[in-house]
Amino acid sequence: MRLRVEFTTEPFDLDEAPAHAVVAREVIQSADLDAVDVGPFGNTAEGGADQVLTAVDSLLRKALASGATRVSLQVNVIGEDTP
């Protein structure tokens, strides 16, 4: 199964990326995922279910430990893995 995750962390700071946002982006960018897109108001990534779910677990733990007061995320099934 292939999944897409979309997420944001809060609180926002338009002048400088807060520590929790930087950590969340680093987790996603270093994970074994496809089609990673990070931006100032939202981030997305796609990959196999195990890889996405592992990255989401790490993302939540590290962002909250780094000061996030809210993490909004959505996970969608986008297809099946091909052999």
PDB file of N, CA and C in Angstrom:
ATOM      1  N   MET A   1       0.847  -1.173   0.000  1.00  0.00           N
ATOM      2  CA  MET A   1       0.000   0.000   0.000  1.00  0.00           C
ATOM      3  C   MET A   1       0.897   1.242   0.000  1.00  0.00           C
ATOM      4  N   ARG A   2       0.511   2.235  -0.774  1.00  0.00           N
ATOM      5  CA  ARG A   2       1.231   3.516  -0.813  1.00  0.00           C
ATOM      6  C   ARG A   2       0.379   4.576  -0.128  1.00  0.00           C
ATOM      7  N   LEU A   3       1.059   5.434   0.627  1.00  0.00           N
ATOM      8  CA  LEU A   3       0.378   6.478   1.380  1.00  0.00           C
ATOM      9  C   LEU A   3       0.953   7.844   1.051  1.00  0.00           C
ATOM     10  N   ARG A   4       0.125   8.852   1.248  1.00  0.00           N
ATOM     11  CA  ARG A   4       0.569  10.249   1.175  1.00  0.00           C
ATOM     12  C   ARG A   4       0.266  10.875   2.529  1.00  0.00           C
ATOM     13  N   VAL A   5       1.239  11.575   3.082  1.00  0.00           N
ATOM     14  CA  VAL A   5       1.033  12.309   4.331  1.00  0.00           C
ATOM     15  C   VAL A   5       1.186  13.796   4.042  1.00  0.00           C
ATOM     16  N   GLU A   6       0.289  14.577   4.617  1.00  0.00           N
ATOM     17  CA  GLU A   6       0.362  16.031   4.569  1.00  0.00           C
ATOM     18  C   GLU A   6       0.346  16.508   6.008  1.00  0.00           C
ATOM     19  N   PHE A   7       1.228  17.452   6.354  1.00  0.00           N
ATOM     20  CA  PHE A   7       1.267  17.898   7.742  1.00  0.00           C
ATOM     21  C   PHE A   7       1.725  19.341   7.881  1.00  0.00           C
ATOM     22  N   THR A   8       1.332  19.939   8.999  1.00  0.00           N
ATOM     23  CA  THR A   8       1.825  21.239   9.436  1.00  0.00           C
ATOM     24  C   THR A   8       2.062  21.158  10.941  1.00  0.00           C
ATOM     25  N   THR A   9       2.960  22.000  11.412  1.00  0.00           N
ATOM     26  CA  THR A   9       3.193  22.106  12.845  1.00  0.00           C
ATOM     27  C   THR A   9       2.930  23.540  13.269  1.00  0.00           C
ATOM     28  N   GLU A  10       2.528  23.701  14.500  1.00  0.00           N
ATOM     29  CA  GLU A  10       2.242  25.030  15.041  1.00  0.00           C
ATOM     30  C   GLU A  10       2.891  25.151  16.409  1.00  0.00           C
ATOM     31  N   PRO A  11       3.166  26.338  16.887  1.00  0.00           N
ATOM     32  CA  PRO A  11       2.737  27.634  16.373  1.00  0.00           C
ATOM     33  C   PRO A  11       3.584  28.101  15.187  1.00  0.00           C
ATOM     34  N   PHE A  12       2.961  28.916  14.347  1.00  0.00           N
ATOM     35  CA  PHE A  12       3.629  29.487  13.188  1.00  0.00           C
ATOM     36  C   PHE A  12       4.510  30.660  13.607  1.00  0.00           C
ATOM     37  N   ASP A  13       5.560  30.881  12.873  1.00  0.00           N
ATOM     38  CA  ASP A  13       6.379  32.086  12.996  1.00  0.00           C
ATOM     39  C   ASP A  13       6.790  32.447  11.579  1.00  0.00           C
ATOM     40  N   LEU A  14       6.244  33.527  11.060  1.00  0.00           N
ATOM     41  CA  LEU A  14       6.509  33.907   9.674  1.00  0.00           C
ATOM     42  C   LEU A  14       7.899  34.505   9.471  1.00  0.00           C
ATOM     43  N   ASP A  15       8.551  34.935  10.536  1.00  0.00           N
ATOM     44  CA  ASP A  15       9.880  35.533  10.410  1.00  0.00           C
ATOM     45  C   ASP A  15      10.998  34.496  10.364  1.00  0.00           C
ATOM     46  N   GLU A  16      10.838  33.430  11.131  1.00  0.00           N
ATOM     47  CA  GLU A  16      11.869  32.398  11.209  1.00  0.00           C
ATOM     48  C   GLU A  16      11.212  31.056  11.502  1.00  0.00           C
ATOM     49  N   ALA A  17      11.678  30.017  10.839  1.00  0.00           N
ATOM     50  CA  ALA A  17      11.100  28.686  11.067  1.00  0.00           C
ATOM     51  C   ALA A  17      11.393  28.241  12.501  1.00  0.00           C
ATOM     52  N   PRO A  18      10.343  27.901  13.269  1.00  0.00           N
ATOM     53  CA  PRO A  18      10.553  27.435  14.635  1.00  0.00           C
ATOM     54  C   PRO A  18      11.257  26.074  14.659  1.00  0.00           C
ATOM     55  N   ALA A  19      11.860  25.758  15.790  1.00  0.00           N
ATOM     56  CA  ALA A  19      12.607  24.502  15.930  1.00  0.00           C
ATOM     57  C   ALA A  19      11.751  23.291  15.573  1.00  0.00           C
ATOM     58  N   HIS A  20      10.486  23.279  15.989  1.00  0.00           N
ATOM     59  CA  HIS A  20       9.636  22.118  15.712  1.00  0.00           C
ATOM     60  C   HIS A  20       9.389  21.941  14.219  1.00  0.00           C
ATOM     61  N   ALA A  21       9.306  23.045  13.468  1.00  0.00           N
ATOM     62  CA  ALA A  21       9.106  22.950  12.018  1.00  0.00           C
ATOM     63  C   ALA A  21      10.365  22.436  11.333  1.00  0.00           C
ATOM     64  N   VAL A  22      11.510  22.898  11.786  1.00  0.00           N
ATOM     65  CA  VAL A  22      12.781  22.442  11.223  1.00  0.00           C
ATOM     66  C   VAL A  22      12.969  20.948  11.476  1.00  0.00           C
ATOM     67  N   VAL A  23      12.703  20.514  12.694  1.00  0.00           N
ATOM     68  CA  VAL A  23      12.846  19.098  13.044  1.00  0.00           C
ATOM     69  C   VAL A  23      11.891  18.247  12.216  1.00  0.00           C
ATOM     70  N   ALA A  24      10.651  18.669  12.079  1.00  0.00           N
ATOM     71  CA  ALA A  24       9.664  17.905  11.308  1.00  0.00           C
ATOM     72  C   ALA A  24      10.108  17.757   9.856  1.00  0.00           C
ATOM     73  N   ARG A  25      10.606  18.821   9.278  1.00  0.00           N
ATOM     74  CA  ARG A  25      11.083  18.762   7.890  1.00  0.00           C
ATOM     75  C   ARG A  25      12.287  17.840   7.762  1.00  0.00           C
ATOM     76  N   GLU A  26      13.198  17.912   8.729  1.00  0.00           N
ATOM     77  CA  GLU A  26      14.379  17.040   8.689  1.00  0.00           C
ATOM     78  C   GLU A  26      13.983  15.573   8.759  1.00  0.00           C
ATOM     79  N   VAL A  27      12.993  15.252   9.587  1.00  0.00           N
ATOM     80  CA  VAL A  27      12.527  13.867   9.697  1.00  0.00           C
ATOM     81  C   VAL A  27      12.010  13.393   8.348  1.00  0.00           C
ATOM     82  N   ILE A  28      11.170  14.183   7.715  1.00  0.00           N
ATOM     83  CA  ILE A  28      10.570  13.785   6.443  1.00  0.00           C
ATOM     84  C   ILE A  28      11.612  13.729   5.333  1.00  0.00           C
ATOM     85  N   GLN A  29      12.501  14.700   5.295  1.00  0.00           N
ATOM     86  CA  GLN A  29      13.505  14.720   4.238  1.00  0.00           C
ATOM     87  C   GLN A  29      14.523  13.595   4.377  1.00  0.00           C
ATOM     88  N   SER A  30      14.772  13.128   5.593  1.00  0.00           N
ATOM     89  CA  SER A  30      15.750  12.054   5.787  1.00  0.00           C
ATOM     90  C   SER A  30      15.126  10.667   5.739  1.00  0.00           C
ATOM     91  N   ALA A  31      13.804  10.581   5.742  1.00  0.00           N
ATOM     92  CA  ALA A  31      13.121   9.288   5.675  1.00  0.00           C
ATOM     93  C   ALA A  31      13.201   8.726   4.255  1.00  0.00           C
ATOM     94  N   ASP A  32      13.000   7.442   4.142  1.00  0.00           N
ATOM     95  CA  ASP A  32      13.041   6.763   2.842  1.00  0.00           C
ATOM     96  C   ASP A  32      11.684   6.912   2.159  1.00  0.00           C
ATOM     97  N   LEU A  33      11.376   8.157   1.737  1.00  0.00           N
ATOM     98  CA  LEU A  33      10.081   8.466   1.128  1.00  0.00           C
ATOM     99  C   LEU A  33      10.284   9.053  -0.262  1.00  0.00           C
ATOM    100  N   ASP A  34       9.211   9.037  -1.046  1.00  0.00           N
ATOM    101  CA  ASP A  34       9.212   9.582  -2.400  1.00  0.00           C
ATOM    102  C   ASP A  34       8.484  10.921  -2.403  1.00  0.00           C
ATOM    103  N   ALA A  35       8.757  11.726  -3.401  1.00  0.00           N
ATOM    104  CA  ALA A  35       7.980  12.942  -3.678  1.00  0.00           C
ATOM    105  C   ALA A  35       7.808  13.825  -2.456  1.00  0.00           C
ATOM    106  N   VAL A  36       8.887  14.102  -1.746  1.00  0.00           N
ATOM    107  CA  VAL A  36       8.839  14.974  -0.575  1.00  0.00           C
ATOM    108  C   VAL A  36       8.778  16.427  -1.035  1.00  0.00           C
ATOM    109  N   ASP A  37       7.829  17.176  -0.484  1.00  0.00           N
ATOM    110  CA  ASP A  37       7.675  18.592  -0.805  1.00  0.00           C
ATOM    111  C   ASP A  37       7.480  19.350   0.506  1.00  0.00           C
ATOM    112  N   VAL A  38       8.423  20.212   0.859  1.00  0.00           N
ATOM    113  CA  VAL A  38       8.296  21.000   2.080  1.00  0.00           C
ATOM    114  C   VAL A  38       8.074  22.449   1.714  1.00  0.00           C
ATOM    115  N   GLY A  39       7.248  23.106   2.498  1.00  0.00           N
ATOM    116  CA  GLY A  39       6.941  24.496   2.240  1.00  0.00           C
ATOM    117  C   GLY A  39       6.606  25.226   3.522  1.00  0.00           C
ATOM    118  N   PRO A  40       6.400  26.528   3.447  1.00  0.00           N
ATOM    119  CA  PRO A  40       6.160  27.311   4.659  1.00  0.00           C
ATOM    120  C   PRO A  40       4.810  27.035   5.334  1.00  0.00           C
ATOM    121  N   PHE A  41       3.832  26.550   4.585  1.00  0.00           N
ATOM    122  CA  PHE A  41       2.501  26.347   5.161  1.00  0.00           C
ATOM    123  C   PHE A  41       2.019  24.906   5.116  1.00  0.00           C
ATOM    124  N   GLY A  42       2.853  23.994   4.633  1.00  0.00           N
ATOM    125  CA  GLY A  42       2.461  22.599   4.591  1.00  0.00           C
ATOM    126  C   GLY A  42       3.536  21.766   3.936  1.00  0.00           C
ATOM    127  N   ASN A  43       3.523  20.507   4.248  1.00  0.00           N
ATOM    128  CA  ASN A  43       4.526  19.571   3.758  1.00  0.00           C
ATOM    129  C   ASN A  43       3.835  18.293   3.331  1.00  0.00           C
ATOM    130  N   THR A  44       4.334  17.660   2.290  1.00  0.00           N
ATOM    131  CA  THR A  44       3.764  16.390   1.840  1.00  0.00           C
ATOM    132  C   THR A  44       4.883  15.416   1.508  1.00  0.00           C
ATOM    133  N   ALA A  45       4.549  14.146   1.601  1.00  0.00           N
ATOM    134  CA  ALA A  45       5.478  13.094   1.200  1.00  0.00           C
ATOM    135  C   ALA A  45       4.669  11.856   0.868  1.00  0.00           C
ATOM    136  N   GLU A  46       5.233  11.017   0.021  1.00  0.00           N
ATOM    137  CA  GLU A  46       4.592   9.765  -0.367  1.00  0.00           C
ATOM    138  C   GLU A  46       5.578   8.631  -0.203  1.00  0.00           C
ATOM    139  N   GLY A  47       5.037   7.440  -0.006  1.00  0.00           N
ATOM    140  CA  GLY A  47       5.888   6.265   0.082  1.00  0.00           C
ATOM    141  C   GLY A  47       5.102   5.043   0.482  1.00  0.00           C
ATOM    142  N   GLY A  48       5.832   3.968   0.705  1.00  0.00           N
ATOM    143  CA  GLY A  48       5.202   2.743   1.181  1.00  0.00           C
ATOM    144  C   GLY A  48       4.628   2.950   2.573  1.00  0.00           C
ATOM    145  N   ALA A  49       3.614   2.166   2.911  1.00  0.00           N
ATOM    146  CA  ALA A  49       2.923   2.335   4.187  1.00  0.00           C
ATOM    147  C   ALA A  49       3.878   2.266   5.372  1.00  0.00           C
ATOM    148  N   ASP A  50       4.755   1.284   5.415  1.00  0.00           N
ATOM    149  CA  ASP A  50       5.671   1.158   6.544  1.00  0.00           C
ATOM    150  C   ASP A  50       6.573   2.371   6.669  1.00  0.00           C
ATOM    151  N   GLN A  51       7.091   2.860   5.559  1.00  0.00           N
ATOM    152  CA  GLN A  51       7.987   4.004   5.591  1.00  0.00           C
ATOM    153  C   GLN A  51       7.257   5.276   6.039  1.00  0.00           C
ATOM    154  N   VAL A  52       6.056   5.493   5.522  1.00  0.00           N
ATOM    155  CA  VAL A  52       5.293   6.684   5.895  1.00  0.00           C
ATOM    156  C   VAL A  52       4.905   6.630   7.369  1.00  0.00           C
ATOM    157  N   LEU A  53       4.417   5.483   7.832  1.00  0.00           N
ATOM    158  CA  LEU A  53       3.985   5.383   9.224  1.00  0.00           C
ATOM    159  C   LEU A  53       5.157   5.509  10.193  1.00  0.00           C
ATOM    160  N   THR A  54       6.298   4.980   9.832  1.00  0.00           N
ATOM    161  CA  THR A  54       7.497   5.136  10.666  1.00  0.00           C
ATOM    162  C   THR A  54       7.908   6.605  10.724  1.00  0.00           C
ATOM    163  N   ALA A  55       7.874   7.274   9.583  1.00  0.00           N
ATOM    164  CA  ALA A  55       8.230   8.690   9.539  1.00  0.00           C
ATOM    165  C   ALA A  55       7.238   9.532  10.341  1.00  0.00           C
ATOM    166  N   VAL A  56       5.948   9.219  10.263  1.00  0.00           N
ATOM    167  CA  VAL A  56       4.932   9.962  11.008  1.00  0.00           C
ATOM    168  C   VAL A  56       5.156   9.796  12.515  1.00  0.00           C
ATOM    169  N   ASP A  57       5.468   8.599  12.958  1.00  0.00           N
ATOM    170  CA  ASP A  57       5.741   8.367  14.375  1.00  0.00           C
ATOM    171  C   ASP A  57       6.900   9.250  14.834  1.00  0.00           C
ATOM    172  N   SER A  58       7.986   9.235  14.098  1.00  0.00           N
ATOM    173  CA  SER A  58       9.154  10.037  14.441  1.00  0.00           C
ATOM    174  C   SER A  58       8.846  11.529  14.366  1.00  0.00           C
ATOM    175  N   LEU A  59       8.122  11.926  13.337  1.00  0.00           N
ATOM    176  CA  LEU A  59       7.723  13.319  13.164  1.00  0.00           C
ATOM    177  C   LEU A  59       6.941  13.825  14.375  1.00  0.00           C
ATOM    178  N   LEU A  60       5.941  13.069  14.806  1.00  0.00           N
ATOM    179  CA  LEU A  60       5.124  13.484  15.946  1.00  0.00           C
ATOM    180  C   LEU A  60       5.958  13.592  17.217  1.00  0.00           C
ATOM    181  N   ARG A  61       6.736  12.580  17.497  1.00  0.00           N
ATOM    182  CA  ARG A  61       7.540  12.575  18.723  1.00  0.00           C
ATOM    183  C   ARG A  61       8.541  13.727  18.752  1.00  0.00           C
ATOM    184  N   LYS A  62       9.253  13.935  17.650  1.00  0.00           N
ATOM    185  CA  LYS A  62      10.309  14.946  17.620  1.00  0.00           C
ATOM    186  C   LYS A  62       9.750  16.366  17.547  1.00  0.00           C
ATOM    187  N   ALA A  63       8.674  16.565  16.797  1.00  0.00           N
ATOM    188  CA  ALA A  63       8.090  17.909  16.704  1.00  0.00           C
ATOM    189  C   ALA A  63       7.511  18.335  18.054  1.00  0.00           C
ATOM    190  N   LEU A  64       6.813  17.437  18.726  1.00  0.00           N
ATOM    191  CA  LEU A  64       6.249  17.773  20.035  1.00  0.00           C
ATOM    192  C   LEU A  64       7.353  18.019  21.059  1.00  0.00           C
ATOM    193  N   ALA A  65       8.414  17.231  21.008  1.00  0.00           N
ATOM    194  CA  ALA A  65       9.542  17.426  21.923  1.00  0.00           C
ATOM    195  C   ALA A  65      10.284  18.735  21.645  1.00  0.00           C
ATOM    196  N   SER A  66      10.125  19.262  20.433  1.00  0.00           N
ATOM    197  CA  SER A  66      10.814  20.497  20.040  1.00  0.00           C
ATOM    198  C   SER A  66       9.934  21.730  20.156  1.00  0.00           C
ATOM    199  N   GLY A  67       8.775  21.603  20.798  1.00  0.00           N
ATOM    200  CA  GLY A  67       7.953  22.774  21.072  1.00  0.00           C
ATOM    201  C   GLY A  67       6.677  22.929  20.282  1.00  0.00           C
ATOM    202  N   ALA A  68       6.352  21.992  19.409  1.00  0.00           N
ATOM    203  CA  ALA A  68       5.079  22.102  18.682  1.00  0.00           C
ATOM    204  C   ALA A  68       3.921  21.988  19.672  1.00  0.00           C
ATOM    205  N   THR A  69       2.925  22.843  19.495  1.00  0.00           N
ATOM    206  CA  THR A  69       1.728  22.768  20.329  1.00  0.00           C
ATOM    207  C   THR A  69       0.583  22.103  19.578  1.00  0.00           C
ATOM    208  N   ARG A  70       0.776  21.946  18.277  1.00  0.00           N
ATOM    209  CA  ARG A  70      -0.219  21.253  17.461  1.00  0.00           C
ATOM    210  C   ARG A  70       0.478  20.712  16.223  1.00  0.00           C
ATOM    211  N   VAL A  71       0.131  19.488  15.874  1.00  0.00           N
ATOM    212  CA  VAL A  71       0.577  18.901  14.611  1.00  0.00           C
ATOM    213  C   VAL A  71      -0.678  18.435  13.900  1.00  0.00           C
ATOM    214  N   SER A  72      -0.941  19.013  12.742  1.00  0.00           N
ATOM    215  CA  SER A  72      -2.096  18.605  11.946  1.00  0.00           C
ATOM    216  C   SER A  72      -1.585  17.735  10.818  1.00  0.00           C
ATOM    217  N   LEU A  73      -2.188  16.562  10.681  1.00  0.00           N
ATOM    218  CA  LEU A  73      -1.758  15.708   9.583  1.00  0.00           C
ATOM    219  C   LEU A  73      -2.913  14.932   9.008  1.00  0.00           C
ATOM    220  N   GLN A  74      -2.707  14.581   7.772  1.00  0.00           N
ATOM    221  CA  GLN A  74      -3.680  13.773   7.044  1.00  0.00           C
ATOM    222  C   GLN A  74      -2.900  12.702   6.311  1.00  0.00           C
ATOM    223  N   VAL A  75      -3.386  11.475   6.401  1.00  0.00           N
ATOM    224  CA  VAL A  75      -2.761  10.357   5.702  1.00  0.00           C
ATOM    225  C   VAL A  75      -3.799   9.754   4.763  1.00  0.00           C
ATOM    226  N   ASN A  76      -3.429   9.625   3.482  1.00  0.00           N
ATOM    227  CA  ASN A  76      -4.333   9.079   2.484  1.00  0.00           C
ATOM    228  C   ASN A  76      -3.709   7.877   1.798  1.00  0.00           C
ATOM    229  N   VAL A  77      -4.515   6.878   1.520  1.00  0.00           N
ATOM    230  CA  VAL A  77      -4.090   5.757   0.689  1.00  0.00           C
ATOM    231  C   VAL A  77      -4.148   6.235  -0.757  1.00  0.00           C
ATOM    232  N   ILE A  78      -3.029   6.088  -1.468  1.00  0.00           N
ATOM    233  CA  ILE A  78      -2.990   6.575  -2.846  1.00  0.00           C
ATOM    234  C   ILE A  78      -2.798   5.448  -3.865  1.00  0.00           C
ATOM    235  N   GLY A  79      -2.617   4.227  -3.378  1.00  0.00           N
ATOM    236  CA  GLY A  79      -2.472   3.118  -4.312  1.00  0.00           C
ATOM    237  C   GLY A  79      -1.813   1.931  -3.667  1.00  0.00           C
ATOM    238  N   GLU A  80      -1.596   0.950  -4.480  1.00  0.00           N
ATOM    239  CA  GLU A  80      -0.934  -0.276  -4.026  1.00  0.00           C
ATOM    240  C   GLU A  80       0.497  -0.287  -4.530  1.00  0.00           C
ATOM    241  N   ASP A  81       1.384  -0.895  -3.761  1.00  0.00           N
ATOM    242  CA  ASP A  81       2.768  -1.082  -4.222  1.00  0.00           C
ATOM    243  C   ASP A  81       2.761  -2.032  -5.402  1.00  0.00           C
ATOM    244  N   THR A  82       3.639  -1.774  -6.334  1.00  0.00           N
ATOM    245  CA  THR A  82       3.760  -2.691  -7.477  1.00  0.00           C
ATOM    246  C   THR A  82       4.959  -3.593  -7.231  1.00  0.00           C
ATOM    247  N   PRO A  83       4.818  -4.875  -7.588  1.00  0.00           N
ATOM    248  CA  PRO A  83       5.923  -5.813  -7.332  1.00  0.00           C
ATOM    249  C   PRO A  83       7.151  -5.516  -8.174  1.00  0.00           C
TER     250      PRO A  83
END
